[in-house]
Coordinates of C-alpha atoms and ligand atoms in Angstrom, one line a residue:
M1 CA -19.0 0.4 -1.7
S2 CA -18.9 -0.9 -5.3
D3 CA -19.9 -4.5 -5.8
L4 CA -16.3 -5.3 -6.7
F5 CA -15.0 -3.7 -3.5
K6 CA -17.6 -5.5 -1.4
N7 CA -16.6 -8.8 -3.0
I8 CA -12.9 -8.2 -2.2
V9 CA -13.7 -7.4 1.4
S10 CA -15.8 -10.5 1.9
H11 CA -13.3 -12.7 0.0
S12 CA -10.6 -11.4 2.4
K13 CA -12.6 -12.5 5.4
E14 CA -13.9 -15.8 3.9
Y15 CA -10.4 -17.0 2.9
G16 CA -8.5 -15.9 6.0
F17 CA -6.7 -12.9 4.7
I18 CA -8.1 -10.1 6.9
F19 CA -10.4 -10.0 9.9
Q20 CA -11.9 -7.0 11.7
S21 CA -10.0 -6.5 15.0
S22 CA -11.8 -7.7 18.1
E23 CA -14.7 -8.9 16.0
I24 CA -16.4 -10.7 18.8
Y25 CA -16.8 -7.3 20.5
D26 CA -18.2 -5.8 17.3
G27 CA -14.8 -4.7 16.2
L28 CA -12.6 -1.6 16.6
G29 CA -12.9 1.0 13.8
G30 CA -9.9 1.3 11.5
V31 CA -8.0 -1.6 13.1
Y32 CA -7.7 -5.0 11.3
D33 CA -6.0 -8.4 11.9
Y34 CA -4.3 -10.4 9.2
G35 CA -5.3 -14.0 9.0
P36 CA -3.2 -17.1 8.0
Y37 CA -3.0 -16.2 4.3
G38 CA -3.0 -12.5 4.9
V39 CA 0.2 -12.6 7.0
E40 CA 1.9 -14.7 4.4
L41 CA 1.0 -12.3 1.6
K42 CA 1.9 -9.3 3.8
N43 CA 5.3 -10.8 4.6
N44 CA 6.0 -11.5 1.0
I45 CA 5.2 -7.9 0.1
K46 CA 7.6 -6.7 2.8
D47 CA 10.2 -9.1 1.4
Y48 CA 9.8 -7.8 -2.1
W49 CA 10.2 -4.2 -0.8
W50 CA 13.2 -5.0 1.5
K51 CA 15.0 -7.0 -1.3
A52 CA 14.4 -4.2 -3.8
M53 CA 15.4 -1.3 -1.5
V54 CA 18.0 -2.8 0.9
H55 CA 19.5 -6.0 -0.7
N56 CA 19.6 -4.5 -4.2
H57 CA 21.4 -1.3 -3.2
E58 CA 24.9 -1.4 -1.7
N59 CA 24.2 2.1 -0.3
I60 CA 20.9 1.4 1.5
V61 CA 20.9 -0.3 4.9
G62 CA 18.0 -1.3 7.2
I63 CA 17.1 -0.6 10.8
D64 CA 14.2 -1.5 13.1
A65 CA 13.6 1.4 15.5
A66 CA 11.3 1.4 18.5
I67 CA 7.7 2.7 18.2
L68 CA 8.0 4.8 21.4
M69 CA 10.5 7.7 21.1
H70 CA 11.5 10.6 23.2
P71 CA 8.6 13.1 23.1
D72 CA 10.9 15.9 21.9
T73 CA 11.2 13.9 18.6
W74 CA 7.7 15.0 17.8
K75 CA 8.2 18.6 18.8
A76 CA 11.2 18.9 16.5
S77 CA 9.5 17.1 13.6
G78 CA 6.6 19.5 13.8
H79 CA 4.0 16.8 14.5
V80 CA 3.0 18.2 17.9
D81 CA 2.1 21.6 16.2
A82 CA 1.2 20.7 12.7
F83 CA 0.1 17.0 12.3
N84 CA -3.5 18.0 12.2
D85 CA -6.5 17.3 10.0
P86 CA -9.4 19.7 9.6
L87 CA -12.5 18.1 11.0
I88 CA -16.1 18.9 10.7
D89 CA -19.2 17.4 12.4
N90 CA -22.6 17.0 11.0
K91 CA -25.0 18.3 13.6
D92 CA -27.9 16.0 12.6
S93 CA -26.2 12.7 12.0
K94 CA -23.5 13.4 14.7
K95 CA -21.0 11.9 12.3
R96 CA -17.5 13.4 12.0
Y97 CA -15.6 13.9 8.7
R98 CA -12.4 15.3 7.4
A99 CA -13.4 18.5 5.8
D100 CA -10.7 18.3 3.1
V101 CA -11.8 14.7 2.3
L102 CA -15.4 15.8 1.8
I103 CA -14.2 18.3 -0.8
E104 CA -11.8 15.8 -2.4
D105 CA -14.6 13.3 -2.8
Y106 CA -16.6 16.0 -4.4
I107 CA -13.7 16.7 -6.9
A108 CA -13.5 12.9 -7.5
K109 CA -17.2 12.9 -8.5
I110 CA -16.6 15.7 -11.1
E111 CA -13.6 13.8 -12.4
A112 CA -15.7 10.6 -12.8
K113 CA -18.2 12.7 -14.9
A114 CA -15.4 14.0 -17.1
E115 CA -13.9 10.5 -17.5
K116 CA -17.4 9.2 -18.5
E117 CA -17.7 11.8 -21.2
I118 CA -14.2 11.0 -22.5
A119 CA -14.9 7.2 -22.5
K120 CA -18.1 7.8 -24.4
A121 CA -16.2 9.9 -27.0
R122 CA -13.5 7.3 -27.3
K123 CA -16.1 4.7 -28.1
R124 CA -17.8 7.0 -30.6
F125 CA -14.6 8.0 -32.5
G126 CA -12.7 4.7 -32.2
D127 CA -9.0 4.8 -33.4
D128 CA -9.2 8.4 -34.6
F129 CA -9.9 9.6 -31.0
D130 CA -7.4 12.2 -29.8
E131 CA -8.0 12.4 -26.0
E132 CA -5.7 15.4 -25.4
Q133 CA -7.6 17.4 -28.1
Y134 CA -11.0 16.4 -26.7
R135 CA -9.9 17.4 -23.2
T136 CA -8.9 20.9 -24.4
T137 CA -11.8 21.5 -26.8
N138 CA -15.0 19.8 -25.6
P139 CA -16.9 22.5 -23.7
R140 CA -18.5 20.1 -21.1
V141 CA -15.2 18.3 -20.3
M142 CA -13.4 21.6 -20.2
R143 CA -16.0 22.9 -17.7
Y144 CA -15.6 19.9 -15.5
L145 CA -11.8 20.1 -15.6
K146 CA -11.8 23.9 -14.8
Q147 CA -14.2 23.3 -11.9
M148 CA -11.9 20.6 -10.5
E149 CA -8.8 22.8 -10.8
D150 CA -10.5 25.8 -9.2
I151 CA -11.8 23.8 -6.2
S152 CA -8.4 22.0 -5.8
K153 CA -6.5 25.3 -5.8
R154 CA -8.8 26.9 -3.3
L155 CA -8.6 23.9 -1.0
A156 CA -4.8 23.7 -1.2
H157 CA -4.6 27.5 -0.5
N158 CA -6.9 27.2 2.5
L159 CA -5.0 24.2 3.9
K160 CA -1.7 26.0 3.5
Q161 CA -3.0 29.2 5.1
N162 CA -5.0 27.3 7.7
D163 CA -8.1 29.2 6.6
L164 CA -10.7 26.9 8.2
E165 CA -13.5 29.5 7.7
D166 CA -13.1 29.4 3.9
I167 CA -13.0 25.6 3.9
K168 CA -16.4 25.6 5.6
L169 CA -17.6 28.2 3.1
L170 CA -16.4 26.0 0.2
I171 CA -18.4 23.0 1.7
E172 CA -21.5 25.2 1.8
E173 CA -21.0 26.7 -1.7
L174 CA -20.6 23.2 -3.2
E175 CA -23.7 22.1 -1.2
I176 CA -21.8 19.1 0.1
A177 CA -24.1 16.9 2.1
D178 CA -23.3 14.3 4.8
P179 CA -22.8 11.1 2.7
V180 CA -24.7 9.1 5.3
S181 CA -27.7 11.3 6.2
G182 CA -27.8 13.8 3.3
S183 CA -27.9 16.7 5.9
R184 CA -26.1 20.0 5.2
N185 CA -26.2 21.1 8.8
W186 CA -22.4 21.4 9.5
T187 CA -20.4 22.7 12.5
E188 CA -17.4 25.0 12.1
V189 CA -14.2 23.3 10.8
R190 CA -11.5 22.8 13.4
Q191 CA -8.0 21.2 13.6
F192 CA -7.5 17.8 15.2
N193 CA -4.1 16.4 16.1
L194 CA -3.7 12.8 14.8
M195 CA -1.2 11.5 17.2
F196 CA -2.2 8.8 19.8
S197 CA -0.7 9.6 23.2
T198 CA 0.2 7.4 26.0
Q199 CA 1.8 7.8 29.4
L200 CA 5.1 6.6 30.9
G201 CA 4.5 4.6 34.1
N202 CA 7.2 6.3 36.2
I203 CA 6.4 10.0 35.4
A204 CA 3.1 11.6 36.0
G205 CA 1.5 14.4 33.9
E206 CA 2.6 16.2 30.8
E207 CA 6.3 15.3 31.3
G208 CA 5.5 11.6 31.0
K209 CA 3.4 12.0 27.9
L210 CA 4.6 9.9 25.0
Y211 CA 3.2 9.4 21.5
L212 CA 2.9 6.3 19.4
R213 CA 4.9 7.2 16.3
P214 CA 2.7 8.5 13.4
E215 CA 5.5 7.7 10.9
T216 CA 8.5 5.5 11.0
A217 CA 10.7 8.1 9.4
Q218 CA 11.7 9.8 12.6
G219 CA 13.3 6.6 14.0
I220 CA 15.6 6.8 10.9
F221 CA 16.4 10.5 11.4
V222 CA 17.4 10.2 15.0
N223 CA 19.7 7.3 14.1
F224 CA 21.3 9.0 11.1
L225 CA 24.7 9.3 12.7
N226 CA 24.7 6.0 14.5
V227 CA 24.0 4.2 11.2
Q228 CA 26.3 6.4 9.1
K229 CA 29.2 5.8 11.4
T230 CA 28.7 2.1 12.1
T231 CA 28.3 1.3 8.4
R232 CA 30.9 3.8 7.1
Q233 CA 28.4 4.9 4.4
K234 CA 29.3 7.8 2.2
L235 CA 26.6 10.1 0.8
P236 CA 24.4 9.5 -1.0
F237 CA 23.1 6.6 1.1
G238 CA 19.8 5.5 2.4
I239 CA 18.3 4.0 5.6
A240 CA 15.2 1.8 5.2
Q241 CA 12.7 0.6 7.8
I242 CA 9.4 -1.4 8.0
G243 CA 7.2 -0.9 11.0
K244 CA 4.0 0.1 12.7
A245 CA 2.7 3.6 12.7
F246 CA -0.4 5.0 14.4
R247 CA -2.8 7.8 13.5
N248 CA -6.0 8.8 15.2
E249 CA -7.8 9.1 11.8
I250 CA -11.0 11.1 12.1
I251 CA -12.7 8.6 9.8
A252 CA -10.9 5.4 9.1
R253 CA -12.7 3.8 6.2
Q254 CA -12.4 1.9 3.0
F255 CA -11.3 -1.2 4.7
I256 CA -7.5 -1.3 5.1
F257 CA -7.0 1.8 3.0
R258 CA -7.2 4.2 6.0
M259 CA -6.4 2.6 9.3
R260 CA -5.6 3.8 12.8
E261 CA -2.8 1.2 13.2
F262 CA -0.9 0.4 10.1
E263 CA 2.5 -0.4 8.7
Q264 CA 4.8 1.7 6.7
M265 CA 7.8 0.8 4.5
E266 CA 10.0 4.0 4.4
M267 CA 13.4 4.8 3.1
Q268 CA 15.2 8.1 3.8
F269 CA 17.9 8.8 1.2
F270 CA 20.6 11.3 2.4
V271 CA 22.1 13.5 -0.3
R272 CA 24.3 16.5 -0.7
P273 CA 22.2 19.7 -0.7
G274 CA 21.5 20.9 -4.2
T275 CA 21.4 17.3 -5.6
E276 CA 18.0 16.5 -4.1
M277 CA 15.9 17.0 -7.2
E278 CA 18.1 14.6 -9.2
W279 CA 17.5 11.9 -6.5
Y280 CA 13.8 12.8 -6.2
N281 CA 13.4 12.1 -9.9
Y282 CA 15.5 9.0 -9.7
W283 CA 13.3 7.6 -6.8
K284 CA 10.1 8.5 -8.6
E285 CA 11.1 6.3 -11.5
M286 CA 12.5 3.5 -9.4
R287 CA 9.4 3.2 -7.3
M288 CA 7.1 3.3 -10.3
K289 CA 9.1 0.4 -11.8
W290 CA 8.7 -1.5 -8.5
H291 CA 5.0 -1.2 -8.7
R292 CA 4.8 -2.2 -12.3
A293 CA 7.0 -5.3 -11.8
I294 CA 4.6 -6.8 -9.4
G295 CA 1.9 -6.9 -12.1
S296 CA 0.0 -3.6 -11.8
S297 CA -0.8 -2.3 -15.3
A298 CA 0.4 1.1 -16.4
D299 CA -3.2 2.3 -16.5
S300 CA -3.8 1.6 -12.9
L301 CA -0.9 3.7 -11.7
R302 CA -0.2 7.4 -12.0
F303 CA 1.8 10.2 -10.5
H304 CA 0.0 13.0 -8.7
D305 CA 2.0 16.1 -7.6
H306 CA 1.0 17.4 -4.2
D307 CA -1.1 20.6 -4.3
N308 CA -0.4 21.2 -0.6
L309 CA 3.2 20.5 0.4
A310 CA 3.8 19.1 4.0
H311 CA 5.6 21.4 6.4
Y312 CA 8.9 19.5 5.7
A313 CA 8.9 19.2 1.9
N314 CA 10.1 21.2 -1.1
A315 CA 8.7 18.7 -3.6
A316 CA 6.3 15.9 -3.2
V317 CA 4.5 13.4 -5.5
D318 CA 2.1 10.5 -4.8
I319 CA 2.0 7.3 -6.8
Q320 CA -1.7 6.8 -7.0
F321 CA -3.3 3.4 -7.7
Q322 CA -6.7 2.8 -9.2
F323 CA -8.4 1.1 -6.2
P324 CA -12.0 -0.1 -6.7
F325 CA -13.1 3.3 -5.3
G326 CA -11.0 5.3 -7.6
F327 CA -7.4 6.6 -8.0
K328 CA -5.9 7.2 -4.5
E329 CA -2.5 7.7 -2.9
L330 CA -0.5 4.5 -2.5
E331 CA 3.0 5.9 -1.9
G332 CA 4.6 9.2 -1.4
I333 CA 8.0 10.4 -2.6
H334 CA 9.0 13.5 -0.7
S335 CA 12.0 15.8 -0.9
R336 CA 12.2 16.7 2.8
T337 CA 15.2 19.1 2.5
D338 CA 17.3 19.3 5.8
F339 CA 14.1 20.0 7.8
D340 CA 14.1 17.0 10.0
L341 CA 17.9 16.6 10.7
G342 CA 18.1 20.4 11.1
A343 CA 15.3 20.5 13.6
H344 CA 16.6 17.5 15.6
Q345 CA 20.1 19.1 15.6
E346 CA 18.6 22.3 17.0
L347 CA 16.4 20.8 19.7
S348 CA 18.8 18.1 20.9
G349 CA 21.9 20.3 20.6
K350 CA 23.7 17.3 19.0
K351 CA 25.4 17.8 15.6
L352 CA 23.7 15.8 12.9
Q353 CA 26.2 16.6 10.1
Y354 CA 28.2 14.8 7.5
F355 CA 31.8 15.6 6.5
D356 CA 31.9 15.4 2.7
P357 CA 35.5 14.6 1.7
E358 CA 34.8 15.4 -1.9
I359 CA 34.1 19.1 -1.2
N360 CA 35.8 19.2 2.2
E361 CA 32.7 20.5 3.9
N362 CA 30.5 19.7 6.8
Y363 CA 26.7 20.0 6.2
V364 CA 23.3 18.7 7.3
P365 CA 22.3 16.3 4.5
Y366 CA 19.1 16.8 2.5
V367 CA 16.7 13.9 2.4
V368 CA 14.6 12.3 -0.3
E369 CA 12.0 9.9 1.2
T370 CA 10.0 7.1 -0.3
S371 CA 7.1 6.1 1.9
I372 CA 4.5 3.5 1.3
G373 CA 1.8 2.0 3.4
L374 CA 2.2 -1.8 3.6
D375 CA -1.5 -2.3 4.2
R376 CA -2.4 0.0 1.3
M377 CA 0.0 -2.0 -0.9
F378 CA -1.7 -5.1 0.3
L379 CA -5.1 -3.8 -0.8
A380 CA -3.7 -2.7 -4.2
V381 CA -2.2 -6.1 -4.7
L382 CA -5.4 -7.8 -3.7
S383 CA -7.5 -5.5 -6.0
N384 CA -5.2 -6.1 -8.9
A385 CA -5.3 -9.9 -8.4
Y386 CA -8.9 -10.5 -7.6
T387 CA -10.6 -12.0 -10.7
E388 CA -14.0 -13.5 -11.2
E389 CA -14.1 -15.5 -14.4
M390 CA -15.8 -18.4 -16.3
V391 CA -13.6 -21.5 -16.9
P392 CA -14.3 -25.1 -18.0
D393 CA -15.0 -27.4 -15.0
A394 CA -14.0 -31.2 -14.8
E395 CA -17.0 -32.1 -17.1
G396 CA -16.1 -29.4 -19.6
N397 CA -19.0 -27.1 -18.6
E398 CA -18.5 -23.4 -18.0
A399 CA -18.3 -22.6 -14.3
E400 CA -17.5 -19.4 -12.4
R401 CA -14.3 -19.2 -10.3
T402 CA -12.8 -16.6 -8.1
V403 CA -9.0 -16.5 -8.5
L404 CA -6.3 -14.3 -7.1
K405 CA -3.9 -13.8 -9.9
L406 CA -1.0 -12.9 -7.6
H407 CA 2.5 -12.8 -8.9
P408 CA 3.8 -16.3 -7.8
A409 CA 6.7 -14.7 -5.9
I410 CA 4.3 -13.1 -3.4
A411 CA 1.5 -15.7 -3.4
P412 CA 0.8 -16.9 0.2
V413 CA 1.0 -20.6 -0.7
K414 CA 3.3 -21.6 -3.6
C415 CA 2.1 -25.1 -4.2
A416 CA -0.6 -27.4 -3.0
I417 CA 0.0 -31.1 -2.6
L418 CA -3.3 -33.0 -3.2
P419 CA -3.8 -36.8 -3.0
L420 CA -6.6 -37.6 -5.5
L421 CA -8.6 -39.5 -2.8
R422 CA -8.3 -39.2 1.0
N423 CA -9.4 -42.7 1.9
K424 CA -6.5 -44.4 0.0
P425 CA -3.5 -44.6 2.3
E426 CA -1.1 -45.4 -0.5
L427 CA -2.0 -42.0 -2.1
T428 CA -2.0 -40.0 1.1
E429 CA 1.3 -41.5 2.3
K430 CA 2.9 -40.7 -1.1
A431 CA 1.5 -37.2 -1.0
R432 CA 2.8 -36.7 2.6
T433 CA 6.3 -37.8 1.5
I434 CA 6.3 -35.3 -1.4
F435 CA 5.0 -32.5 1.0
D436 CA 7.7 -33.3 3.5
D437 CA 10.3 -33.0 0.8
V438 CA 9.2 -29.7 -0.6
K439 CA 8.0 -27.9 2.5
F440 CA 11.4 -26.5 3.4
A441 CA 11.9 -25.0 -0.1
F442 CA 8.7 -22.9 -0.2
N443 CA 5.4 -22.6 1.6
C444 CA 3.2 -25.4 0.5
Q445 CA 0.0 -26.9 1.7
Y446 CA -1.3 -30.4 2.1
D447 CA -5.0 -30.9 1.4
E448 CA -7.0 -34.1 1.1
K449 CA -10.5 -32.9 2.0
D450 CA -13.3 -32.7 -0.6
A451 CA -13.4 -33.6 -4.3
I452 CA -10.3 -32.5 -6.3
G453 CA -12.3 -29.8 -8.2
R454 CA -13.3 -28.1 -5.0
R455 CA -9.7 -28.2 -3.7
Y456 CA -8.5 -26.6 -6.9
R457 CA -11.1 -23.8 -6.4
R458 CA -9.9 -23.3 -2.9
Q459 CA -6.3 -22.9 -4.0
D460 CA -7.4 -20.6 -6.8
A461 CA -9.2 -18.4 -4.2
I462 CA -6.0 -17.9 -2.2
G463 CA -3.8 -17.5 -5.3
T464 CA -1.7 -20.7 -5.2
P465 CA 0.2 -20.8 -8.5
Y466 CA 0.6 -24.6 -8.6
C467 CA -1.5 -27.7 -7.6
I468 CA 0.2 -31.0 -7.5
T469 CA -2.1 -34.1 -7.7
I470 CA -1.0 -37.5 -6.6
D471 CA -3.0 -40.3 -8.3
F472 CA -2.6 -44.0 -9.0
D473 CA -0.2 -43.5 -11.9
T474 CA 2.1 -41.8 -9.3
L475 CA 2.4 -45.1 -7.5
K476 CA 3.5 -46.8 -10.7
D477 CA 5.9 -44.3 -12.3
D478 CA 6.6 -41.5 -9.8
T479 CA 5.0 -38.8 -11.8
V480 CA 2.4 -36.3 -10.7
T481 CA 0.0 -33.8 -12.4
I482 CA 1.0 -30.1 -12.1
R483 CA -1.8 -27.6 -12.6
D484 CA -1.1 -24.0 -13.5
R485 CA -3.5 -21.6 -11.7
D486 CA -3.7 -19.1 -14.6
T487 CA -3.7 -21.3 -17.7
L488 CA -5.4 -24.3 -16.0
A489 CA -3.0 -26.4 -18.1
Q490 CA -2.2 -29.8 -16.5
E491 CA 1.1 -31.5 -17.2
R492 CA 2.5 -34.8 -16.1
I493 CA 6.0 -34.4 -14.6
P494 CA 8.3 -36.6 -12.5
I495 CA 8.2 -35.9 -8.8
S496 CA 11.9 -35.0 -8.9
R497 CA 11.1 -31.9 -11.0
I498 CA 8.5 -30.4 -8.7
R499 CA 11.0 -28.3 -6.7
E500 CA 12.8 -27.0 -9.8
I501 CA 9.6 -26.0 -11.6
V502 CA 7.9 -24.3 -8.6
E503 CA 11.1 -22.6 -7.4
Q504 CA 11.8 -21.2 -10.8
K505 CA 8.4 -19.6 -11.0
V506 CA 8.2 -18.2 -7.4
D507 CA 11.8 -16.9 -7.4
F508 CA 11.9 -13.2 -6.4
R509 CA 14.4 -12.6 -9.2
Q510 CA 11.4 -12.9 -11.6
L511 CA 10.4 -9.5 -10.2
F512 CA 13.7 -7.7 -10.8
Ligands
LIG1 N1 6.9 9.7 6.3 C1 6.0 10.4 5.4 C2 4.7 10.0 5.6 O1 4.3 9.3 6.6 P1 2.3 10.1 4.5 O2 1.9 10.5 3.1 O3 1.6 10.7 5.6 O4 3.9 10.4 4.6 C3 2.9 7.7 3.7 O5 2.2 8.5 4.6 C4 2.1 6.5 3.3 O6 1.6 5.8 4.4 C5 0.9 6.8 2.5 O7 1.2 6.9 1.1 C6 0.0 5.6 2.7 O8 0.3 4.5 1.8 C7 0.4 5.2 4.1 N2 -0.7 5.7 5.1 C8 -0.7 6.9 5.6 N3 -1.8 7.0 6.5 C9 -2.4 5.8 6.5 C10 -3.5 5.2 7.1 N4 -4.2 5.9 8.0 N5 -3.8 3.9 6.9 C11 -3.1 3.2 6.0 N6 -2.0 3.7 5.4 C12 -1.6 4.9 5.6

């Protein structure tokens, strides 16, 4: 882990954002609990997504389907047969890895070398630097890029053809070692199904076998007609859902990046066959805008076309985010054709079709999906916001602070109400009155413990955009000091303006 990433992980724990699940029993790998500030931030991210996708689109509606579904769902969707990852064990360390991830990590290392060369050249040539030309003419960079392309192509081909032997051969040729032990003593590669299974209480054996859903999307597909009929939607229209998904990841790592229990925010957009690429491009752009609006810089986001299309897709792209451990998938946009509805129609024997009055035809709609991991988005937001910086303290000396520069609309606490001194009842009573007045408008926090400077730092660390200080002048003229988290500017304002100022800044409309 990089130092930055380690700091983000320990900050998350220290300030009540994320805890390891069942920590008192030494934890459960790949499962995490959200603490008091974590749950607020997570709910705000959900809200931002729901408002953008459902409330802002007349033709998108939401549902909340159950986690447990009829087991045939997963036969039709292809998950029973094809939701596998290629795994490999190291015979010496006894550690288990995803064979494709070992190779992808190798590619990422080459990419880092190429980027280092390019950064050096950019520094050397300054404003005259033409990156595109450098990438296509510098022999060393060209060699790195070619190597990356060759390995990626071979991996994609092998995954598509299920050629596990050649994946093993590739690992050997690249001399990839176990990242923990350095050993190259590998087993054969084999497929591993990622679904968690459970058992119905009233039916024994295979017949009672159920799965915890590995994606929320299928709950949308099986409800397609229920929703379309009850909401009288015409195509194109979408169904959105936020909910838990479960995957028995071979290695769950990088904190909440890859978990075994996680949440997805998915939207299936049903369209007339033949128009899917138009909508695919539309959703690519819309989703990228959504990410940028929350404060992620253009440099930290990029599109990455899939080399290896899932069994249901005819086009697929990832929005990758530059996490502290490199560019990785944050969201997927997939053109899923009529694969899912068609497969459910066939297995269930129930028509899942739409009558299109414009062309007077019945058909199984095509689907464009946007699918983002909520926890992964949480990590992206946290990585983007986490800042260590030097600022002047109360005496005017430079002091280090850790601040979460979250967009105010998603900050867990919007405003802290701080009486200057805790042992002065006239101050604490006044502060409580203000707190009681604003607490229904937005999430705020009352804090009277410790010196005011320390309280400011605590609020900075959880990303609170505003601190309101109640002092002796407040008792005379009903004014307070409002401190801005980012500029550190302090302004005297009447108590009557607190709500208006804070509400204006934390309003979700700022994001749209
Ligand atoms: N319905 C399509 C689907 O599930 P996916 O690419 O497998 O596609 C979509 O997953 C998103 O879900 C990913 O982009 C990622 O953000 C999130 N995700 C997938 N597996 C995850 C895991 N093990 N832990 C956390 N998030 C995960």
